[in-house]
Tab-separated table of C-alpha atoms in Angstrom:
chain	number	residue	atom	x	y	z
A	1	MET	CA	-146.920	-103.282	119.373
A	2	LYS	CA	-146.271	-103.923	115.749
A	3	ASP	CA	-148.020	-100.391	114.685
A	4	ILE	CA	-146.122	-98.269	117.032
A	5	VAL	CA	-142.752	-100.049	115.470
A	6	LYS	CA	-144.342	-99.126	111.887
A	7	GLN	CA	-145.248	-95.593	112.961
A	8	TYR	CA	-141.554	-95.168	114.401
A	9	VAL	CA	-140.127	-95.991	110.662
A	10	GLY	CA	-142.677	-93.803	108.975
A	11	ILE	CA	-141.233	-90.949	110.973
A	12	TRP	CA	-138.007	-91.518	109.203
A	13	ASN	CA	-139.744	-91.971	105.713
A	14	THR	CA	-141.208	-88.436	106.439
A	15	GLY	CA	-139.343	-87.046	108.718
A	16	ALA	CA	-141.846	-85.461	110.665
A	17	VAL	CA	-140.205	-85.197	114.251
A	18	SER	CA	-143.293	-83.792	115.710
A	19	ASP	CA	-144.760	-87.201	115.442
A	20	LEU	CA	-141.947	-88.841	117.757
A	21	PRO	CA	-144.250	-88.087	121.116
A	22	GLN	CA	-146.911	-90.281	119.695
A	23	VAL	CA	-144.489	-93.360	119.553
A	24	PHE	CA	-142.109	-92.472	122.581
A	25	SER	CA	-142.886	-91.536	125.904
A	26	GLU	CA	-140.659	-88.747	128.026
A	27	GLN	CA	-139.127	-91.526	129.587
A	28	SER	CA	-138.125	-93.350	126.610
A	29	GLN	CA	-134.428	-94.211	126.048
A	30	TYR	CA	-132.175	-94.661	123.026
A	31	TRP	CA	-128.482	-95.508	122.212
A	32	ASP	CA	-126.129	-96.164	119.309
A	33	ALA	CA	-122.517	-96.286	119.000
A	34	THR	CA	-122.410	-92.174	118.944
A	35	GLN	CA	-124.942	-91.199	121.077
A	36	GLU	CA	-127.461	-91.838	123.828
A	37	GLY	CA	-130.434	-90.317	125.915
A	38	SER	CA	-133.879	-89.485	125.668
A	39	ALA	CA	-135.258	-91.315	122.719
A	40	ILE	CA	-137.383	-87.996	121.487
A	41	GLU	CA	-134.294	-85.614	121.901
A	42	VAL	CA	-131.787	-87.775	120.741
A	43	LEU	CA	-133.869	-88.732	117.773
A	44	SER	CA	-135.091	-85.299	116.875
A	45	GLY	CA	-131.913	-84.327	116.077
A	46	SER	CA	-130.839	-87.756	114.004
A	47	VAL	CA	-134.173	-87.379	111.817
A	48	ALA	CA	-133.353	-83.794	111.417
A	49	GLY	CA	-129.797	-84.091	110.570
A	50	THR	CA	-130.461	-86.782	108.296
A	51	TYR	CA	-133.090	-84.641	106.148
A	52	ASP	CA	-130.724	-82.222	106.110
A	53	ALA	CA	-127.976	-84.156	104.666
A	54	PHE	CA	-129.975	-86.398	102.137
A	55	SER	CA	-132.567	-85.900	99.885
A	56	GLU	CA	-134.604	-88.876	98.652
A	57	VAL	CA	-134.625	-90.501	101.820
A	58	SER	CA	-136.542	-93.517	102.430
A	59	PHE	CA	-136.793	-96.518	105.013
A	60	GLU	CA	-137.499	-100.161	104.285
A	61	ILE	CA	-138.712	-102.673	106.971
A	62	LEU	CA	-136.476	-105.588	105.855
A	63	THR	CA	-137.262	-107.629	109.279
A	64	LEU	CA	-139.930	-106.881	111.969
A	65	ALA	CA	-140.310	-109.687	114.473
A	66	GLU	CA	-141.160	-109.967	118.318
A	67	THR	CA	-138.598	-112.085	119.914
A	68	THR	CA	-140.241	-112.104	123.191
A	69	GLU	CA	-143.043	-110.358	124.707
A	70	GLY	CA	-142.459	-106.505	124.279
A	71	ARG	CA	-138.947	-107.348	122.694
A	72	TRP	CA	-138.856	-106.664	119.033
A	73	VAL	CA	-136.204	-106.678	116.138
A	74	LEU	CA	-136.166	-104.285	113.643
A	75	GLU	CA	-134.162	-104.422	110.328
A	76	TRP	CA	-133.805	-101.668	107.819
A	77	HIS	CA	-132.670	-100.236	104.864
A	78	MET	CA	-131.965	-96.722	104.344
A	79	LYS	CA	-131.582	-94.894	100.784
A	80	GLY	CA	-131.020	-91.283	100.071
A	81	THR	CA	-128.732	-88.874	98.107
A	82	HIS	CA	-125.859	-87.262	99.721
A	83	THR	CA	-126.898	-83.557	99.094
A	84	GLY	CA	-126.049	-81.619	102.220
A	85	ASN	CA	-123.136	-81.715	104.997
A	86	PHE	CA	-123.188	-84.575	107.130
A	87	PHE	CA	-120.684	-84.552	109.962
A	88	GLY	CA	-118.532	-82.159	108.348
A	89	ALA	CA	-118.711	-84.097	105.078
A	90	GLU	CA	-119.390	-82.300	101.833
A	91	PRO	CA	-122.291	-83.427	99.809
A	92	THR	CA	-121.169	-85.702	96.883
A	93	GLY	CA	-124.657	-86.152	95.194
A	94	LYS	CA	-123.852	-89.762	95.678
A	95	GLN	CA	-126.823	-92.991	96.550
A	96	ILE	CA	-126.214	-94.327	99.539
A	97	SER	CA	-127.558	-97.399	100.950
A	98	ILE	CA	-127.149	-98.377	104.790
A	99	LYS	CA	-128.535	-101.196	106.509
A	100	GLY	CA	-129.019	-101.461	110.162
A	101	LEU	CA	-130.547	-103.319	112.829
A	102	ASP	CA	-132.549	-101.705	115.964
A	103	LEU	CA	-133.392	-103.767	119.177
A	104	MET	CA	-136.523	-102.598	120.740
A	105	THR	CA	-138.745	-102.654	124.067
A	106	VAL	CA	-142.278	-102.010	122.804
A	107	ASN	CA	-145.633	-101.739	125.372
A	108	ALA	CA	-148.951	-101.105	124.380
A	109	GLU	CA	-148.517	-97.356	124.558
A	110	CYS	CA	-145.292	-96.723	123.181
A	111	ILE	CA	-141.565	-97.793	122.358
A	112	SER	CA	-139.556	-97.725	125.457
A	113	GLY	CA	-136.290	-98.187	124.320
A	114	ILE	CA	-133.957	-98.546	121.094
A	115	ARG	CA	-130.558	-100.171	120.945
A	116	SER	CA	-129.404	-99.297	117.257
A	117	TYR	CA	-126.789	-100.824	115.423
């Protein structure tokens, strides 16, 4: 299960949205403060939008732990340079640093749900 979560972080590090079906099923769900729905659909747009707006994108795993069977906590740190439009904000050329937390439900085959904060 831990490997599936690491594959997910790898997608954020490469921008390879075509790899999302390797870690999510069609039924997998995603939620954050601004969007929710099919994990593959929502994350395809989010990953692509991140790479359109930022260069030198990197995601680092700060904490990855299974809390109970099949329930995982992923604390991450994203860095990048703001080189493209992001939600209407013009590029600044400045470095960004964002930390976040994902609560995940994972089974042997895939991530079935994410709540991202």
